[in-house]
Amino acid sequence: MKNDIIQIEITDITPEGFGVGRNNGKVVFVADTAVGDIITAKILKETKSHSFGKVLEILTPSPCRIDSKCPVSAKCGGCCFSHISYEAELKLKQNFVKQAFARIGGMDIKVNETRFDKSEAYRNKVQYPFGRGDSQKCIFGYYARNSHRIVQHESCLLQDSVFTEIASFVSKTAERLFIKAYDEESARGVLRHIVMRKNRKGEISVCFVVFENHKKLSILAEEIKKEFPQIVGIHINLNKRKDNVIFGDETFCILGSETLTDTLCGKIFEISPRAFYQVNAEMAEQLYNHAKSLIHTEKEGKVILDLYCGTGTIGLCIASDKDKLCGVEIIADAVENAKKNALLNGRSQENTLFVCGDASLGVEECKKTFGKPDVIIVDPPRKGLDKAVIETVAKSEVKQVVYISCDPATLARDCGIFFQFGYTATEATPFDLFPRTGHVETVVLLERTDSAI
């Protein structure tokens, strides 16, 4: 019952970072634990099927438990695996994918070992919320787990220290210029978030998400640019919504370049503030190269359809000069980036088409210009594919579908539906693009069986 003190052994961990134990046959979830820990815990919340507890004491620590290098990791919602060894984390993520396919997809397929690179300073993008501290001064940080309470910090091991330096300078300068941080309860104030990206050359793009366009934001931008000359562009995104959606619909540049240019797999890419771009460039290259290696067809000059194409990164990295490439994306700014990226990388209108629209329209758009696709690449958001998209892809009778997913659960669900349409998969490969967090990317090749054609 609630407030009970219990002793349990942690036998598993969820992707959200909660250790799993049992008390009198009932599942208990406890944060900041590791598989093998024997703990005493206090029950904080009780439901009919499970309980949530808080660690009071670690009686016997797990062999994979380590001391966290981050002083606020127990409070911040950014990392959930900073207290276990990275080797153990990689095995956990492989197991997340295995369990998802078995439990949700009802499939027994081979899951390869998790591929990885470095576990620190890998992020090229950060998204800090602004808020008001106890003294009503402007603060920034990451949200505590399952809340909108900001946990302040001076550095983050997952990213370049320049991001916290810029955010700190912005907080102090905004205070001096009387630009208030946004307050969620009263829906008053200006600064909501700061979103920053850094390319491999060290150049940085900054975007302020604001509730209202304050007249002194241009002064703030000039002072930031003077202090940090590596900043090449500063943008304003206006968001007057009163929910937790970060970006509003209107974005405009107030200083410098409208886009940030980066390189990936030897290709050049322009990225606007709202466009999707992988936050871990080194691992993204590994993932894209693997996805490319899965495509096997003797046809020269394939037709490749890239759904949820973002700024065109996946399709442009995978398609050869002889291939025809059609990309579909719902965000208009990203589509414009993709068109420019195609030109930057030597592609022409004769062999490349990027369309702004829903993914379900992708097959028809591709057929209009290039004919039936030979390969379809899908890289949807965490919610996975709408059933309408799966049905459209399956009815196109495309022989190969490369599915790139950031959520093993929705990937397994969707693969199960593809199987009903006559597609099979033999293996899945996880890629750790987000070390020390519960997120993992996975790549699967789905192939249409001869009997289904």
Coordinates of C-alpha atoms in Angstrom, one line a residue, residues 17-448:
G17 CA 14.4 4.3 -16.9
F18 CA 12.3 2.7 -14.2
G19 CA 13.7 -0.4 -12.6
V20 CA 11.2 -3.3 -12.3
G21 CA 10.7 -5.4 -9.2
R22 CA 7.9 -7.4 -7.5
N23 CA 6.3 -7.2 -4.1
N24 CA 3.9 -10.0 -3.3
G25 CA 3.6 -10.7 -7.0
K26 CA 2.8 -7.1 -7.9
V27 CA 5.0 -5.1 -10.2
V28 CA 6.8 -2.1 -8.6
F29 CA 8.5 0.6 -10.7
V30 CA 11.4 2.4 -9.1
A31 CA 13.6 5.1 -10.8
D32 CA 17.4 5.4 -10.5
T33 CA 17.9 1.6 -10.1
A34 CA 19.8 -1.0 -12.0
V35 CA 19.2 -4.7 -12.8
G36 CA 20.6 -6.7 -9.9
D37 CA 20.1 -3.9 -7.2
I38 CA 18.5 -5.1 -4.0
I39 CA 16.8 -2.1 -2.4
T40 CA 14.4 -0.8 0.2
A41 CA 11.8 1.4 -1.4
K42 CA 8.9 3.5 -0.2
I43 CA 5.6 3.1 -2.2
L44 CA 4.5 6.5 -3.5
K45 CA 1.6 5.5 -5.7
E46 CA -0.6 2.4 -5.9
T47 CA -2.8 1.2 -8.7
K48 CA -4.6 -2.1 -9.2
S49 CA -1.9 -3.5 -11.5
H50 CA 1.3 -1.9 -10.3
S51 CA 3.0 0.5 -7.9
F52 CA 5.6 3.3 -8.1
G53 CA 8.3 3.5 -5.5
K54 CA 11.2 5.6 -4.4
V55 CA 14.6 4.3 -3.4
L56 CA 15.4 4.6 0.2
E57 CA 18.5 2.5 0.4
I58 CA 20.6 0.3 -1.9
L59 CA 21.3 -2.8 0.2
T60 CA 23.2 -4.7 -2.5
P61 CA 24.3 -2.7 -5.6
S62 CA 24.1 -4.1 -9.1
P63 CA 27.4 -5.1 -10.7
C64 CA 26.6 -2.7 -13.5
R65 CA 25.9 0.3 -11.2
I66 CA 28.4 3.2 -11.4
D67 CA 28.6 6.7 -9.9
S68 CA 27.0 9.2 -12.1
K69 CA 29.3 11.9 -13.4
C70 CA 26.4 14.5 -13.4
P71 CA 25.5 16.2 -10.2
V72 CA 21.8 16.7 -11.2
S73 CA 21.2 13.4 -13.0
A74 CA 18.8 12.2 -10.2
K75 CA 16.7 15.3 -10.6
C76 CA 16.9 16.0 -14.3
G77 CA 14.7 14.2 -16.8
G78 CA 17.3 14.3 -19.6
C79 CA 19.2 11.1 -18.6
C80 CA 17.9 7.9 -17.1
F81 CA 21.0 5.6 -17.4
S82 CA 23.8 7.8 -16.1
H83 CA 24.1 5.5 -13.0
I84 CA 24.8 2.2 -15.0
S85 CA 27.8 1.2 -17.1
Y86 CA 27.5 2.1 -20.8
E87 CA 28.1 -1.6 -21.7
A88 CA 25.0 -2.5 -19.7
E89 CA 23.0 0.3 -21.3
L90 CA 23.8 -1.1 -24.8
K91 CA 22.6 -4.5 -23.8
L92 CA 19.4 -3.0 -22.3
K93 CA 18.7 -1.2 -25.6
Q94 CA 19.2 -4.4 -27.6
N95 CA 16.7 -6.1 -25.2
F96 CA 14.2 -3.3 -25.5
V97 CA 14.0 -4.0 -29.2
K98 CA 13.8 -7.8 -28.7
Q99 CA 11.0 -7.4 -26.1
A100 CA 9.0 -5.1 -28.4
F101 CA 9.1 -7.5 -31.3
A102 CA 8.2 -10.4 -29.1
R103 CA 5.5 -8.8 -27.0
I104 CA 4.0 -6.2 -29.4
G105 CA 4.8 -7.5 -32.8
G106 CA 4.4 -11.2 -32.0
M107 CA 7.6 -11.8 -34.0
D108 CA 10.7 -13.8 -33.3
I109 CA 13.5 -12.0 -35.4
K110 CA 17.2 -11.7 -34.8
V111 CA 18.1 -8.4 -33.0
N112 CA 21.8 -7.5 -33.5
E113 CA 24.0 -5.9 -30.9
T114 CA 23.5 -2.2 -30.4
R115 CA 25.9 -0.2 -32.5
F116 CA 27.5 2.8 -30.8
D117 CA 30.1 5.5 -30.9
K118 CA 30.9 7.9 -28.0
S119 CA 28.6 8.2 -25.0
E120 CA 29.4 11.9 -24.2
A121 CA 29.3 15.3 -26.0
Y122 CA 27.5 13.8 -28.9
R123 CA 24.5 16.2 -29.2
N124 CA 24.6 18.9 -31.9
K125 CA 21.2 20.3 -30.8
V126 CA 19.8 21.4 -27.5
Q127 CA 16.4 22.7 -26.5
Y128 CA 16.3 24.6 -23.2
P129 CA 13.1 25.9 -21.6
F130 CA 13.2 29.2 -19.8
G131 CA 11.4 29.9 -16.6
R132 CA 11.4 32.0 -13.5
G133 CA 13.3 31.0 -10.4
D134 CA 12.4 31.6 -6.8
S135 CA 13.5 35.3 -7.1
Q136 CA 11.6 35.6 -10.4
K137 CA 14.8 35.8 -12.3
C138 CA 15.2 34.1 -15.7
I139 CA 16.5 30.5 -15.4
F140 CA 17.1 27.7 -17.9
G141 CA 17.7 23.9 -17.6
Y142 CA 15.9 20.7 -18.4
Y143 CA 12.6 19.6 -17.0
A144 CA 12.5 17.2 -14.1
R145 CA 11.1 13.8 -14.9
N146 CA 7.3 13.9 -15.6
S147 CA 7.0 17.6 -14.7
H148 CA 7.6 21.1 -16.0
R149 CA 9.8 22.0 -13.1
I150 CA 13.2 23.3 -14.5
V151 CA 16.3 21.7 -13.1
Q152 CA 19.1 24.2 -13.4
H153 CA 22.7 23.1 -14.3
E154 CA 26.0 24.6 -15.3
S155 CA 27.0 21.9 -17.8
C156 CA 25.7 18.7 -19.5
L157 CA 27.9 15.8 -20.4
L158 CA 25.8 15.0 -23.5
Q159 CA 26.6 18.2 -25.3
D160 CA 29.2 20.8 -26.0
S161 CA 29.7 23.3 -23.1
V162 CA 29.2 26.2 -25.5
F163 CA 25.4 25.5 -25.3
T164 CA 25.2 26.1 -21.6
E165 CA 27.5 29.1 -21.9
I166 CA 25.2 30.7 -24.5
A167 CA 22.0 29.9 -22.5
S168 CA 23.6 31.4 -19.3
F169 CA 24.6 34.5 -21.2
V170 CA 21.1 34.9 -22.6
S171 CA 19.5 34.5 -19.2
K172 CA 21.7 37.2 -17.6
T173 CA 21.3 39.6 -20.6
A174 CA 17.6 39.1 -20.8
E175 CA 17.3 40.1 -17.1
R176 CA 19.3 43.3 -17.8
L177 CA 17.1 44.2 -20.8
F178 CA 13.9 43.4 -18.8
I179 CA 12.9 40.6 -21.2
K180 CA 10.9 38.3 -18.9
A181 CA 10.9 34.5 -19.0
Y182 CA 7.5 33.0 -19.8
D183 CA 5.4 31.8 -16.9
E184 CA 3.2 28.9 -17.7
E185 CA 0.7 29.5 -14.9
S186 CA -0.1 33.1 -15.7
A187 CA 0.7 32.8 -19.5
R188 CA 2.7 36.0 -19.3
G189 CA 6.3 36.7 -20.3
V190 CA 8.4 36.5 -23.4
L191 CA 11.1 33.8 -23.5
R192 CA 9.8 30.3 -23.7
H193 CA 12.7 28.2 -25.1
I194 CA 16.1 28.6 -26.7
V195 CA 16.9 26.0 -29.4
M196 CA 20.5 25.8 -30.6
R197 CA 22.2 23.7 -33.3
K198 CA 26.0 23.3 -34.0
N199 CA 27.5 22.0 -37.2
R200 CA 30.8 20.1 -37.5
K201 CA 32.7 23.3 -38.2
G202 CA 31.6 24.7 -34.8
E203 CA 29.1 27.2 -36.3
I204 CA 25.9 27.7 -34.3
S205 CA 22.3 28.6 -35.1
V206 CA 20.1 30.0 -32.3
C207 CA 16.3 30.2 -32.2
F208 CA 14.3 31.9 -29.5
V209 CA 10.8 30.6 -29.0
V210 CA 8.8 33.5 -27.6
F211 CA 5.2 34.2 -26.4
E212 CA 5.4 37.7 -27.8
N213 CA 7.8 39.6 -30.1
H214 CA 9.5 41.9 -27.6
K215 CA 11.1 45.1 -29.0
K216 CA 14.4 44.4 -27.3
L217 CA 14.9 40.9 -28.8
S218 CA 17.0 42.4 -31.6
I219 CA 19.3 44.0 -29.0
L220 CA 19.6 40.7 -27.2
A221 CA 20.5 39.0 -30.5
E222 CA 23.2 41.6 -31.3
E223 CA 24.8 41.1 -27.8
I224 CA 24.8 37.3 -28.1
K225 CA 26.4 37.5 -31.6
K226 CA 29.1 39.8 -30.2
E227 CA 29.9 37.5 -27.3
F228 CA 29.8 34.3 -29.4
P229 CA 31.1 35.0 -32.9
Q230 CA 30.6 31.4 -34.0
I231 CA 26.8 32.1 -34.1
V232 CA 25.9 32.4 -37.7
G233 CA 22.1 33.0 -37.4
I234 CA 19.6 34.0 -34.8
H235 CA 15.8 33.4 -35.3
I236 CA 12.5 34.1 -33.5
N237 CA 9.7 31.6 -33.4
L238 CA 6.4 33.0 -32.2
N239 CA 4.3 30.6 -30.1
K240 CA 1.2 32.0 -28.4
R241 CA -0.2 28.6 -27.6
K242 CA -0.9 27.8 -23.9
D243 CA 0.0 24.1 -24.1
N244 CA 3.4 22.3 -24.0
V245 CA 4.1 22.3 -27.8
I246 CA 7.5 24.0 -28.2
F247 CA 7.3 25.6 -31.6
G248 CA 4.7 28.0 -33.1
D249 CA 4.0 28.3 -36.8
E250 CA 5.8 31.6 -37.5
T251 CA 9.6 31.7 -37.7
F252 CA 11.8 34.5 -39.0
C253 CA 15.5 35.4 -39.0
I254 CA 16.5 38.6 -37.2
L255 CA 20.3 38.3 -37.6
G256 CA 22.7 36.5 -39.9
S257 CA 22.0 33.4 -42.0
E258 CA 18.5 31.8 -42.3
T259 CA 20.0 28.3 -42.3
L260 CA 22.9 26.3 -40.8
T261 CA 25.0 24.2 -43.2
D262 CA 26.4 20.8 -42.2
T263 CA 27.9 17.7 -43.8
L264 CA 26.7 14.1 -43.5
C265 CA 27.9 11.1 -45.4
G266 CA 29.9 13.5 -47.6
K267 CA 26.8 15.4 -48.5
I268 CA 26.0 19.1 -47.8
F269 CA 22.8 20.0 -45.9
E270 CA 21.1 23.3 -45.1
I271 CA 19.0 23.2 -42.0
S272 CA 16.3 25.6 -40.9
P273 CA 15.4 26.0 -37.1
R274 CA 12.3 23.8 -37.2
A275 CA 13.6 21.2 -39.6
F276 CA 14.4 17.6 -38.4
Y277 CA 18.1 16.7 -38.4
Q278 CA 19.7 13.9 -36.4
V279 CA 21.3 15.2 -33.2
N280 CA 24.2 12.7 -33.3
A281 CA 25.9 13.2 -36.7
E282 CA 28.5 10.4 -36.2
M283 CA 25.9 7.8 -35.4
A284 CA 23.5 9.1 -38.1
E285 CA 26.2 8.3 -40.6
Q286 CA 26.5 4.8 -39.3
L287 CA 22.8 4.3 -39.5
Y288 CA 22.4 5.7 -43.0
N289 CA 25.2 3.7 -44.3
H290 CA 23.7 0.5 -42.8
A291 CA 20.3 1.4 -44.3
K292 CA 21.9 1.8 -47.7
S293 CA 23.7 -1.5 -47.4
L294 CA 20.3 -3.3 -46.9
I295 CA 18.9 -2.3 -50.3
H296 CA 19.7 -5.0 -52.8
T297 CA 18.3 -4.8 -56.3
E298 CA 20.0 -5.5 -59.6
K299 CA 18.0 -2.6 -61.2
E300 CA 20.2 0.3 -62.3
G301 CA 18.5 3.6 -61.7
K302 CA 16.1 2.7 -58.9
V303 CA 13.1 4.8 -57.9
I304 CA 13.5 5.6 -54.2
L305 CA 10.6 7.1 -52.2
D306 CA 11.6 8.7 -48.9
L307 CA 8.6 9.3 -46.6
Y308 CA 9.0 11.7 -43.6
C309 CA 12.1 13.0 -45.4
G310 CA 12.7 16.1 -43.3
T311 CA 15.5 18.1 -45.0
G312 CA 16.2 15.2 -47.3
T313 CA 19.2 13.7 -45.4
I314 CA 18.3 10.0 -45.6
G315 CA 17.3 9.9 -49.3
L316 CA 20.2 12.1 -50.4
C317 CA 22.7 10.0 -48.5
I318 CA 21.3 6.7 -49.9
A319 CA 20.4 7.5 -53.5
S320 CA 23.0 7.2 -56.2
D321 CA 23.4 9.7 -59.0
K322 CA 21.5 7.2 -61.3
D323 CA 18.6 6.7 -58.9
K324 CA 15.4 8.8 -59.0
L325 CA 14.5 10.2 -55.5
C326 CA 11.1 11.4 -54.3
G327 CA 10.8 12.8 -50.8
V328 CA 7.6 13.7 -48.9
E329 CA 7.5 15.8 -45.7
I330 CA 4.7 17.7 -43.9
I331 CA 6.8 20.7 -42.7
A332 CA 7.1 23.2 -45.5
D333 CA 10.4 24.8 -44.3
A334 CA 12.0 21.4 -44.3
V335 CA 10.8 20.7 -47.8
E336 CA 12.4 24.0 -49.0
N337 CA 15.6 22.9 -47.3
A338 CA 15.5 19.5 -49.0
K339 CA 15.1 21.2 -52.4
K340 CA 18.1 23.3 -51.8
N341 CA 20.1 20.4 -50.4
A342 CA 19.4 18.4 -53.6
L343 CA 20.8 21.2 -55.7
L344 CA 23.8 21.6 -53.3
N345 CA 24.6 17.9 -53.9
G346 CA 24.4 18.0 -57.7
R347 CA 21.0 16.6 -58.2
S348 CA 18.5 17.9 -60.8
Q349 CA 14.8 18.2 -61.2
E350 CA 15.0 15.4 -63.7
N351 CA 15.9 12.9 -61.0
T352 CA 14.7 14.5 -57.7
L353 CA 11.4 15.6 -56.4
F354 CA 10.5 16.9 -52.9
V355 CA 6.8 17.4 -52.0
C356 CA 5.1 19.0 -49.0
G357 CA 2.3 16.8 -47.9
D358 CA 1.1 13.9 -45.8
A359 CA 3.1 10.6 -46.1
S360 CA 0.0 8.8 -47.2
L361 CA 0.1 10.7 -50.5
G362 CA 3.8 9.8 -51.1
V363 CA 3.3 6.8 -53.4
E364 CA 0.9 8.6 -55.8
E365 CA 3.2 11.7 -55.9
C366 CA 6.1 9.4 -56.8
K367 CA 4.2 7.5 -59.4
K368 CA 3.1 10.8 -61.1
T369 CA 6.7 11.8 -61.8
F370 CA 9.0 8.7 -61.6
G371 CA 6.7 5.7 -61.7
K372 CA 6.3 2.9 -59.1
P373 CA 8.9 3.0 -56.4
D374 CA 11.4 0.2 -56.1
V375 CA 12.4 1.0 -52.5
I376 CA 10.5 3.0 -49.9
I377 CA 12.3 4.5 -46.8
V378 CA 10.2 5.4 -43.8
D379 CA 11.5 7.4 -40.8
P380 CA 8.3 8.4 -38.9
P381 CA 8.0 10.3 -35.6
R382 CA 7.7 8.3 -32.3
K383 CA 4.0 7.6 -32.9
G384 CA 5.0 5.4 -35.9
L385 CA 3.1 5.0 -39.1
D386 CA -0.6 5.6 -39.6
K387 CA -2.4 2.4 -40.8
A388 CA -3.4 4.3 -43.9
V389 CA 0.3 4.9 -44.7
I390 CA 1.1 1.2 -44.2
E391 CA -1.8 0.1 -46.4
T392 CA -0.7 2.6 -49.2
V393 CA 2.9 1.4 -49.1
A394 CA 1.8 -2.3 -49.1
K395 CA -0.7 -1.8 -51.9
S396 CA 2.1 -0.2 -54.0
E397 CA 3.6 -3.7 -54.0
V398 CA 7.1 -2.2 -53.4
K399 CA 9.5 -5.1 -52.8
Q400 CA 11.7 -3.4 -50.2
V401 CA 10.8 -1.1 -47.3
V402 CA 13.6 0.3 -45.1
Y403 CA 12.0 1.2 -41.7
I404 CA 14.0 3.6 -39.5
S405 CA 12.4 4.0 -36.1
C406 CA 13.0 5.9 -32.9
D407 CA 10.5 3.8 -30.9
P408 CA 10.8 0.0 -30.7
A409 CA 7.2 -0.3 -29.6
T410 CA 5.6 1.4 -32.6
L411 CA 8.2 -0.2 -34.9
A412 CA 7.2 -3.7 -33.7
R413 CA 3.5 -2.8 -34.0
D414 CA 3.9 -1.5 -37.6
C415 CA 6.1 -4.5 -38.7
G416 CA 3.4 -6.8 -37.4
I417 CA 0.9 -5.0 -39.7
F418 CA 3.3 -5.2 -42.6
F419 CA 3.6 -8.9 -42.0
Q420 CA -0.2 -9.2 -42.5
F421 CA 0.3 -7.6 -45.9
G422 CA 2.9 -10.2 -47.0
Y423 CA 6.1 -8.6 -45.8
T424 CA 8.8 -10.3 -43.8
A425 CA 11.9 -9.3 -41.9
T426 CA 14.8 -11.4 -40.6
E427 CA 16.7 -9.0 -38.4
A428 CA 16.7 -5.6 -36.7
T429 CA 19.8 -3.5 -35.8
P430 CA 19.7 -0.9 -33.0
F431 CA 21.8 2.2 -33.1
D432 CA 22.5 4.2 -30.0
L433 CA 22.0 7.8 -31.2
F434 CA 21.0 8.9 -27.7
P435 CA 23.5 7.5 -25.1
R436 CA 22.5 7.7 -21.4
T437 CA 18.8 8.1 -22.3
G438 CA 16.1 5.5 -22.9
H439 CA 15.9 6.2 -26.6
V440 CA 17.3 3.9 -29.3
E441 CA 17.0 4.0 -33.1
T442 CA 16.4 0.8 -35.0
V443 CA 16.7 -0.2 -38.7
V444 CA 14.7 -3.0 -40.3
L445 CA 14.4 -4.2 -43.9
L446 CA 10.9 -5.4 -44.8
E447 CA 10.7 -7.5 -48.0
R448 CA 7.6 -8.5 -49.9

